[in-house]
Structures are given as C-alpha cells and as structure tokens.
Tab-separated table of N, CA and C in Angstrom:
chain	number	residue	atom	x	y	z
N	3	MET	N	-20.321	7.860	0.748
N	3	MET	CA	-21.133	7.729	-0.033
N	3	MET	C	-21.295	8.941	-0.747
N	4	VAL	N	-21.089	8.712	-1.993
N	4	VAL	CA	-21.688	9.680	-3.173
N	4	VAL	C	-22.644	9.238	-3.964
N	5	LEU	N	-23.559	10.367	-4.128
N	5	LEU	CA	-24.658	10.094	-4.723
N	5	LEU	C	-24.598	10.831	-6.202
N	6	THR	N	-24.769	9.929	-7.276
N	6	THR	CA	-24.684	10.703	-8.714
N	6	THR	C	-26.156	10.293	-9.352
N	7	GLY	N	-26.229	10.898	-10.365
N	7	GLY	CA	-27.481	10.531	-11.376
N	7	GLY	C	-27.403	9.151	-11.729
N	8	GLY	N	-28.531	8.724	-12.315
N	8	GLY	CA	-28.533	7.475	-12.416
N	8	GLY	C	-27.908	6.810	-13.761
N	9	ASN	N	-27.660	7.596	-14.663
N	9	ASN	CA	-26.775	7.095	-15.844
N	9	ASN	C	-25.105	7.720	-15.499
N	10	VAL	N	-24.534	7.898	-14.451
N	10	VAL	CA	-23.351	8.209	-14.406
N	10	VAL	C	-22.303	6.832	-13.693
N	11	ASN	N	-21.292	6.719	-14.453
N	11	ASN	CA	-20.670	5.516	-14.311
N	11	ASN	C	-19.913	5.667	-12.765
N	12	ASP	N	-19.946	4.685	-12.025
N	12	ASP	CA	-19.158	4.630	-10.558
N	12	ASP	C	-17.703	4.871	-10.844
N	13	CYS	N	-17.236	4.425	-11.818
N	13	CYS	CA	-15.997	4.371	-11.497
N	13	CYS	C	-15.374	6.298	-11.818
N	14	THR	N	-16.255	6.809	-12.396
N	14	THR	CA	-15.844	8.099	-12.514
N	14	THR	C	-15.572	8.920	-11.163
N	15	ARG	N	-16.467	8.561	-10.116
N	15	ARG	CA	-16.179	9.453	-8.848
N	15	ARG	C	-15.674	8.426	-8.084
N	16	PHE	N	-14.802	7.554	-8.343
N	16	PHE	CA	-13.871	6.543	-7.655
N	16	PHE	C	-12.601	7.686	-6.708
N	17	VAL	N	-12.192	8.466	-7.293
N	17	VAL	CA	-11.358	9.424	-6.455
N	17	VAL	C	-11.947	10.052	-5.245
N	18	ARG	N	-12.779	10.722	-5.707
N	18	ARG	CA	-13.910	11.168	-4.834
N	18	ARG	C	-14.722	10.524	-3.519
N	19	VAL	N	-14.990	9.180	-3.880
N	19	VAL	CA	-15.043	8.329	-2.729
N	19	VAL	C	-13.941	7.830	-2.158
N	20	LEU	N	-12.931	7.779	-2.733
N	20	LEU	CA	-11.472	7.475	-1.847
N	20	LEU	C	-11.421	8.437	-0.802
N	21	ALA	N	-11.262	9.659	-1.569
N	21	ALA	CA	-10.917	11.031	-0.477
N	21	ALA	C	-11.723	11.158	0.678
N	22	GLY	N	-12.860	10.492	0.789
N	22	GLY	CA	-13.728	10.515	1.914
N	22	GLY	C	-13.709	9.156	2.711
N	23	VAL	N	-12.616	8.401	2.461
N	23	VAL	CA	-12.172	6.920	3.517
N	23	VAL	C	-11.755	7.837	4.825
N	24	ARG	N	-12.290	7.344	5.857
N	24	ARG	CA	-11.328	7.549	6.670
N	24	ARG	C	-11.863	6.349	7.921
N	25	PHE	N	-10.909	6.105	8.528
N	25	PHE	CA	-10.628	4.784	9.555
N	25	PHE	C	-9.899	5.095	10.691
N	26	GLU	N	-10.208	4.470	11.713
N	26	GLU	CA	-9.570	4.650	13.068
N	26	GLU	C	-7.931	3.859	12.835
N	27	ARG	N	-6.899	4.399	13.621
N	27	ARG	CA	-5.785	3.681	13.595
N	27	ARG	C	-5.676	2.821	14.499
N	28	SER	N	-4.700	2.179	14.864
N	28	SER	CA	-4.647	1.273	15.930
N	28	SER	C	-4.141	2.096	17.050
N	29	GLY	N	-3.236	3.097	17.066
N	29	GLY	CA	-2.899	3.590	18.047
N	29	GLY	C	-3.744	5.437	18.127
N	30	PRO	N	-2.952	6.143	18.960
N	30	PRO	CA	-3.562	7.661	19.006
N	30	PRO	C	-3.164	8.569	17.536
N	31	GLY	N	-3.801	9.512	17.299
N	31	GLY	CA	-3.207	10.042	16.484
N	31	GLY	C	-4.808	10.148	15.421
N	32	ARG	N	-4.874	11.091	14.377
N	32	ARG	CA	-5.706	11.435	13.195
N	32	ARG	C	-6.405	10.140	12.396
N	33	PRO	N	-7.552	10.281	12.235
N	33	PRO	CA	-7.710	8.952	11.396
N	33	PRO	C	-6.993	8.642	10.031
N	34	GLY	N	-6.913	7.490	9.916
N	34	GLY	CA	-6.132	7.301	8.666
N	34	GLY	C	-6.933	7.475	7.535
N	35	THR	N	-6.577	7.849	6.204
N	35	THR	CA	-7.465	8.368	4.941
N	35	THR	C	-6.601	7.559	3.723
N	36	ARG	N	-5.507	6.883	3.893
N	36	ARG	CA	-4.823	5.920	2.983
N	36	ARG	C	-4.925	4.279	3.398
N	37	PRO	N	-5.996	3.406	2.644
N	37	PRO	CA	-5.998	2.330	3.136
N	37	PRO	C	-4.792	1.352	2.570
N	38	ASP	N	-4.419	0.012	2.936
N	38	ASP	CA	-3.394	-0.732	2.338
N	38	ASP	C	-3.905	-1.062	1.297
N	39	ARG	N	-4.947	-1.583	0.823
N	39	ARG	CA	-5.399	-2.442	-0.410
N	39	ARG	C	-6.934	-1.955	-0.598
N	40	VAL	N	-7.061	-1.773	-1.781
N	40	VAL	CA	-8.372	-1.785	-2.341
N	40	VAL	C	-9.212	-2.698	-3.330
N	41	LEU	N	-10.227	-3.353	-3.119
N	41	LEU	CA	-10.685	-4.495	-3.666
N	41	LEU	C	-11.913	-3.776	-4.540
N	42	ALA	N	-11.937	-4.027	-5.627
N	42	ALA	CA	-12.707	-3.307	-6.582
N	42	ALA	C	-13.006	-4.949	-7.608
N	43	ASP	N	-14.418	-4.566	-8.527
N	43	ASP	CA	-14.787	-5.360	-9.710
N	43	ASP	C	-13.867	-4.823	-10.930
N	44	LYS	N	-14.311	-5.425	-12.100
N	44	LYS	CA	-13.788	-5.033	-13.201
N	44	LYS	C	-13.944	-3.879	-13.571
N	45	GLY	N	-15.209	-3.380	-13.182
N	45	GLY	CA	-15.413	-1.942	-13.698
N	45	GLY	C	-14.543	-0.961	-13.272
N	46	TYR	N	-13.735	-1.284	-12.468
N	46	TYR	CA	-12.794	-0.282	-11.810
N	46	TYR	C	-11.265	-0.374	-12.506
N	47	SER	N	-11.398	-1.384	-13.436
N	47	SER	CA	-9.946	-1.731	-13.766
N	47	SER	C	-9.530	-0.639	-15.352
N	48	SER	N	-9.192	0.345	-14.521
N	48	SER	CA	-9.049	1.492	-15.711
N	48	SER	C	-7.502	1.653	-15.608
N	49	LYS	N	-6.706	2.029	-16.670
N	49	LYS	CA	-5.442	2.770	-16.453
N	49	LYS	C	-5.320	4.031	-15.308
N	50	ALA	N	-6.396	4.773	-15.375
N	50	ALA	CA	-6.183	5.970	-14.735
N	50	ALA	C	-6.657	5.594	-13.293
N	51	ILE	N	-7.253	4.516	-12.933
N	51	ILE	CA	-7.568	4.001	-11.362
N	51	ILE	C	-6.344	3.608	-10.906
N	52	ARG	N	-5.774	2.458	-11.557
N	52	ARG	CA	-4.543	1.930	-11.240
N	52	ARG	C	-3.283	2.929	-11.329
N	53	THR	N	-3.287	3.982	-11.990
N	53	THR	CA	-2.365	4.885	-11.949
N	53	THR	C	-2.231	5.786	-10.403
N	54	TYR	N	-3.524	6.260	-10.120
N	54	TYR	CA	-4.025	6.861	-9.219
N	54	TYR	C	-3.504	6.055	-7.631
N	55	LEU	N	-3.937	4.952	-7.574
N	55	LEU	CA	-3.688	4.240	-6.732
N	55	LEU	C	-2.161	3.854	-6.447
N	56	ARG	N	-1.493	3.590	-7.509
N	56	ARG	CA	0.091	3.531	-7.358
N	56	ARG	C	0.864	4.474	-6.813
N	57	ARG	N	0.061	5.653	-7.418
N	57	ARG	CA	0.957	7.166	-6.818
N	57	ARG	C	0.789	7.265	-5.341
N	58	ARG	N	-0.220	7.031	-4.790
N	58	ARG	CA	-0.959	7.114	-3.348
N	58	ARG	C	-0.081	5.669	-2.712
N	59	GLY	N	0.101	4.578	-3.444
N	59	GLY	CA	1.050	3.755	-2.353
N	59	GLY	C	0.137	2.713	-2.018
N	60	ILE	N	-0.881	2.350	-2.720
N	60	ILE	CA	-2.367	1.756	-2.137
N	60	ILE	C	-2.333	0.634	-3.223
N	61	ARG	N	-2.101	-0.666	-2.483
N	61	ARG	CA	-1.946	-2.037	-3.481
N	61	ARG	C	-3.643	-2.213	-3.934
N	62	ALA	N	-3.852	-2.515	-5.274
N	62	ALA	CA	-4.924	-2.735	-5.867
N	62	ALA	C	-5.249	-4.148	-6.160
N	63	THR	N	-6.325	-4.704	-5.974
N	63	THR	CA	-7.099	-5.714	-5.936
N	63	THR	C	-8.146	-5.938	-7.047
N	64	ILE	N	-7.796	-5.631	-8.219
N	64	ILE	CA	-8.857	-5.596	-9.189
N	64	ILE	C	-8.646	-6.492	-10.660
N	65	PRO	N	-9.687	-7.294	-10.635
N	65	PRO	CA	-9.319	-8.078	-11.576
N	65	PRO	C	-9.349	-7.523	-13.241
N	66	GLU	N	-8.523	-7.961	-13.744
N	66	GLU	CA	-8.438	-7.292	-15.465
N	66	GLU	C	-9.439	-7.362	-16.554
N	67	ARG	N	-9.906	-6.503	-17.138
N	67	ARG	CA	-10.870	-6.842	-17.989
N	67	ARG	C	-10.672	-7.736	-19.152
N	68	ARG	N	-11.346	-8.582	-19.575
N	68	ARG	CA	-10.999	-9.207	-21.024
N	68	ARG	C	-10.293	-8.710	-22.132
N	69	ASP	N	-10.737	-7.251	-22.648
N	69	ASP	CA	-10.567	-6.616	-23.755
N	69	ASP	C	-8.977	-6.016	-23.311
N	70	GLN	N	-8.882	-5.812	-21.960
N	70	GLN	CA	-7.659	-5.064	-21.547
N	70	GLN	C	-6.291	-5.970	-21.754
N	71	ARG	N	-6.902	-7.541	-21.265
N	71	ARG	CA	-6.232	-8.661	-21.524
N	71	ARG	C	-5.614	-8.915	-22.949
N	72	ASN	N	-6.780	-8.864	-23.860
N	72	ASN	CA	-6.416	-9.116	-25.204
N	72	ASN	C	-5.414	-7.670	-25.889
N	73	ASN	N	-5.969	-6.859	-25.395
N	73	ASN	CA	-5.054	-5.704	-26.050
N	73	ASN	C	-3.520	-5.960	-25.715
N	74	ARG	N	-3.471	-6.077	-24.308
N	74	ARG	CA	-2.137	-6.311	-24.147
N	74	ARG	C	-1.302	-7.372	-24.615
N	75	ALA	N	-1.983	-8.486	-24.796
N	75	ALA	CA	-1.331	-9.838	-25.355
N	75	ALA	C	-0.956	-9.588	-27.119
N	76	ARG	N	-2.131	-8.647	-27.793
N	76	ARG	CA	-1.854	-8.476	-29.130
N	76	ARG	C	-0.892	-7.387	-28.934
N	77	ARG	N	-0.496	-6.689	-28.108
N	77	ARG	CA	0.819	-5.738	-28.319
N	77	ARG	C	2.220	-6.236	-28.062
N	78	GLY	N	2.234	-7.704	-27.712
N	78	GLY	CA	3.100	-8.351	-27.497
N	78	GLY	C	3.972	-7.524	-26.263
N	79	SER	N	5.542	-7.793	-26.427
N	79	SER	CA	6.189	-7.640	-25.609
N	79	SER	C	6.139	-5.967	-25.219
N	80	LYS	N	5.431	-5.116	-26.113
N	80	LYS	CA	5.096	-3.734	-25.668
N	80	LYS	C	4.233	-3.441	-24.714
N	81	GLY	N	3.048	-4.732	-24.743
N	81	GLY	CA	1.992	-4.821	-24.074
N	81	GLY	C	2.268	-4.304	-22.456
N	82	GLY	N	3.249	-4.921	-21.834
N	82	GLY	CA	3.755	-4.887	-20.481
N	82	GLY	C	3.170	-5.991	-19.869
N	83	ARG	N	3.410	-6.174	-18.429
N	83	ARG	CA	3.031	-7.161	-17.426
N	83	ARG	C	1.522	-6.856	-17.197
N	84	PRO	N	1.099	-8.277	-16.991
N	84	PRO	CA	-0.486	-8.089	-16.456
N	84	PRO	C	-0.060	-7.144	-14.835
N	85	PRO	N	-1.220	-6.722	-14.498
N	85	PRO	CA	-1.236	-6.336	-12.957
N	85	PRO	C	-1.335	-7.158	-11.899
N	86	ALA	N	-0.464	-7.130	-10.802
N	86	ALA	CA	-0.678	-7.881	-10.001
N	86	ALA	C	-2.148	-8.332	-9.369
N	87	PHE	N	-2.617	-9.462	-9.073
N	87	PHE	CA	-3.907	-9.900	-8.670
N	87	PHE	C	-3.850	-10.841	-7.582
N	88	ASP	N	-4.123	-10.672	-6.358
N	88	ASP	CA	-4.367	-11.589	-5.295
N	88	ASP	C	-5.306	-12.436	-5.183
N	89	LYS	N	-5.920	-13.586	-5.561
N	89	LYS	CA	-6.916	-14.200	-5.651
N	89	LYS	C	-7.858	-14.299	-4.170
N	90	THR	N	-6.824	-14.586	-3.287
N	90	THR	CA	-7.453	-14.785	-2.070
N	90	THR	C	-7.834	-13.779	-1.284
N	91	ALA	N	-6.976	-12.348	-1.090
N	91	ALA	CA	-7.587	-11.008	-1.040
N	91	ALA	C	-9.245	-10.739	-1.533
N	92	TYR	N	-9.141	-11.031	-3.216
N	92	TYR	CA	-10.357	-10.884	-3.850
N	92	TYR	C	-11.545	-11.229	-3.286
N	93	ARG	N	-11.371	-12.474	-2.542
N	93	ARG	CA	-12.646	-13.350	-2.097
N	93	ARG	C	-13.332	-12.611	-0.961
N	94	ARG	N	-12.122	-11.841	-0.479
N	94	ARG	CA	-13.214	-11.213	0.932
N	94	ARG	C	-14.348	-9.832	0.333
N	95	ARG	N	-14.193	-9.653	-0.912
N	95	ARG	CA	-14.625	-8.783	-1.557
N	95	ARG	C	-16.487	-8.973	-1.600
N	96	ASN	N	-16.758	-10.365	-1.410
N	96	ASN	CA	-18.001	-10.978	-1.187
N	96	ASN	C	-18.706	-10.317	-0.402
N	97	ILE	N	-18.117	-9.527	1.260
N	97	ILE	CA	-18.862	-9.166	2.021
N	97	ILE	C	-19.123	-7.688	1.802
N	98	VAL	N	-18.498	-7.093	0.790
N	98	VAL	CA	-19.398	-6.019	0.642
N	98	VAL	C	-20.693	-6.181	-0.388
N	99	GLU	N	-20.262	-7.325	-1.222
N	99	GLU	CA	-21.288	-7.367	-2.058
N	99	GLU	C	-22.647	-7.733	-1.589
N	100	ARG	N	-22.481	-8.487	-0.457
N	100	ARG	CA	-23.485	-8.931	0.473
N	100	ARG	C	-24.350	-7.840	1.277
N	101	CYS	N	-23.306	-7.205	1.329
N	101	CYS	CA	-24.218	-5.634	2.079
N	101	CYS	C	-24.901	-5.095	0.967
N	102	PHE	N	-24.524	-5.010	-0.068
N	102	PHE	CA	-25.235	-4.097	-1.130
N	102	PHE	C	-26.724	-4.864	-1.356
N	103	GLN	N	-26.357	-6.440	-1.452
N	103	GLN	CA	-27.569	-7.113	-1.570
N	103	GLN	C	-28.788	-6.784	-0.551
N	104	ARG	N	-28.112	-6.972	0.994
N	104	ARG	CA	-29.034	-6.821	1.776
N	104	ARG	C	-29.619	-5.401	1.857
N	105	LEU	N	-29.049	-4.198	1.169
N	105	LEU	CA	-29.384	-3.022	1.260
N	105	LEU	C	-30.584	-2.867	0.264
N	106	LYS	N	-30.409	-3.603	-0.973
N	106	LYS	CA	-31.233	-3.617	-1.848
N	106	LYS	C	-32.850	-4.404	-1.506
N	107	GLN	N	-32.996	-4.976	-0.626
N	107	GLN	CA	-34.086	-5.461	-0.174
N	107	GLN	C	-35.038	-4.324	0.394
N	108	PHE	N	-34.431	-3.055	0.838
N	108	PHE	CA	-35.499	-2.144	1.162
N	108	PHE	C	-35.530	-1.638	-0.366
N	109	ARG	N	-37.259	-1.497	-0.510
N	109	ARG	CA	-37.813	-1.419	-1.567
N	109	ARG	C	-37.262	0.170	-2.093
N	110	ALA	N	-37.552	0.860	-1.396
N	110	ALA	CA	-37.083	2.576	-1.331
N	110	ALA	C	-35.466	2.581	-2.090
N	111	ILE	N	-34.890	1.901	-1.521
N	111	ILE	CA	-33.623	2.042	-2.044
N	111	ILE	C	-33.251	1.314	-3.453
N	112	ALA	N	-33.711	0.235	-3.626
N	112	ALA	CA	-33.597	-0.595	-5.051
N	112	ALA	C	-34.637	0.027	-5.904
N	113	THR	N	-35.595	0.968	-5.645
N	113	THR	CA	-36.425	1.375	-7.054
N	113	THR	C	-36.106	3.097	-6.974
N	114	ARG	N	-35.221	3.755	-5.908
N	114	ARG	CA	-35.234	5.009	-5.680
N	114	ARG	C	-36.499	5.892	-6.020
N	115	TYR	N	-37.206	5.647	-5.145
N	115	TYR	CA	-38.795	6.392	-5.292
N	115	TYR	C	-38.712	7.783	-4.607
N	116	ASP	N	-37.631	8.177	-3.857
N	116	ASP	CA	-37.346	9.346	-3.424
N	116	ASP	C	-37.202	10.467	-4.611
N	117	LYS	N	-37.517	11.625	-4.439
N	117	LYS	CA	-37.342	12.485	-5.705
N	117	LYS	C	-35.937	13.619	-5.264
N	118	THR	N	-35.763	13.711	-4.173
N	118	THR	CA	-34.409	14.374	-3.849
N	118	THR	C	-33.370	13.547	-3.191
N	119	ALA	N	-32.270	13.997	-3.524
N	119	ALA	CA	-31.056	13.377	-3.076
N	119	ALA	C	-30.788	13.132	-1.641
N	120	LEU	N	-31.594	14.121	-0.701
N	120	LEU	CA	-31.095	14.306	0.426
N	120	LEU	C	-32.129	13.057	1.173
N	121	SER	N	-33.610	13.057	0.496
N	121	SER	CA	-34.314	11.932	0.929
N	121	SER	C	-33.763	10.547	0.929
N	122	TYR	N	-33.510	10.651	-0.314
N	122	TYR	CA	-32.746	9.187	-0.917
N	122	TYR	C	-31.451	8.769	0.154
N	123	HIS	N	-30.545	9.785	0.675
N	123	HIS	CA	-29.558	9.655	1.332
N	123	HIS	C	-30.155	9.012	2.930
N	124	ALA	N	-31.222	9.985	3.204
N	124	ALA	CA	-31.456	9.597	4.606
N	124	ALA	C	-32.125	8.079	4.731
N	125	MET	N	-32.656	8.020	3.471
N	125	MET	CA	-33.539	6.318	3.365
N	125	MET	C	-32.105	5.455	3.281
N	126	ILE	N	-30.812	5.883	2.796
N	126	ILE	CA	-29.953	4.727	3.036
N	126	ILE	C	-29.332	4.722	4.139
N	127	ASP	N	-29.291	5.808	4.829
N	127	ASP	CA	-28.651	6.203	6.425
N	127	ASP	C	-29.478	4.975	7.217
N	128	LEU	N	-30.803	5.378	6.966
N	128	LEU	CA	-31.934	4.575	7.945
N	128	LEU	C	-31.404	3.038	7.522
N	129	ALA	N	-31.822	2.453	6.558
N	129	ALA	CA	-31.370	1.130	6.197
N	129	ALA	C	-30.134	0.518	6.549
N	130	THR	N	-29.127	1.402	6.447
N	130	THR	CA	-27.723	0.891	6.927
N	130	THR	C	-27.801	0.721	8.765
N	131	LEU	N	-28.509	1.382	9.059
N	131	LEU	CA	-28.565	1.320	10.885
N	131	LEU	C	-29.832	0.531	11.150
N	132	THR	N	-30.644	0.252	10.183
N	132	THR	CA	-31.648	-0.971	10.523
N	132	THR	C	-30.544	-2.581	10.510
N	133	LEU	N	-29.933	-2.546	9.499
N	133	LEU	CA	-28.960	-3.720	9.189
N	133	LEU	C	-28.209	-3.835	10.446
N	134	TRP	N	-27.461	-2.695	10.498
N	134	TRP	CA	-26.349	-2.789	11.766
N	134	TRP	C	-26.919	-3.307	13.165
N	135	LEU	N	-28.188	-2.559	13.732
N	135	LEU	CA	-28.916	-2.814	14.717
N	135	LEU	C	-29.139	-4.512	14.442
C-alpha cells in the first residue's frame, strides 16, 4: 500500500506499488516479485504502464479507454493493433473491488479523519485485520 495526497492520480504510483508486491512461490526459494498477470481498470490504460508491464513480461488485462480506441481508429493502419484483453480474467477483478467497498464501510477510512499518514495507515491495517478475522 502506498499513501499519497488526496489529489494524486493512482496511476502515477503504479510502478512503486508493483515494486512492493511479494508473494510466496509454490516451492522453496525467495518470494516472487513478478506476477503472471495484472488486472486493472481503465484508469491504468496508459502507454507507459503497458510498456512497463511488457518489458517485465507481465500480461496486462486492462480495458482500453474510449478516447484511446478512437485515436487508434482515427490513425488507421498506423494506429496499430488493439491491446489484448481477456474478458474472463477481467471478471475476477470484482474481488478486489468488493474488498475496497468493505474497507470503505469503516468511516475513518472512507473520510480520512486521521491527520497523519501513520495513523491512517494504522487504521487501514486495523480494518483489514478485522475483515480478515
């Protein structure tokens, strides 16, 4: 989790969040840092993010924004192919969205009453532990 100011766009912190991803592998060894696939909404459909994921060998399941689709169509054959999109994989993204909605049921998280980032982070940790238990 990365905390930012209230008016900072989420996609500007995408690389930093992905750098903090760690998960256990099926066998022995260090934790994995490169997921097989990234599921994201249209807010993350930028050329920079798609290029970053492609360079790291991570498949992106991100729907294309309408303006990007129209610009590509306007350019004709020079616009290139549309990015690959797996609808069945994208449907699993609702699990994450439901988790965010459950976190927003905690008033302190939804409205951010806490003045410091440390206390807000602690509240998020407390809320996630409450949901987990």
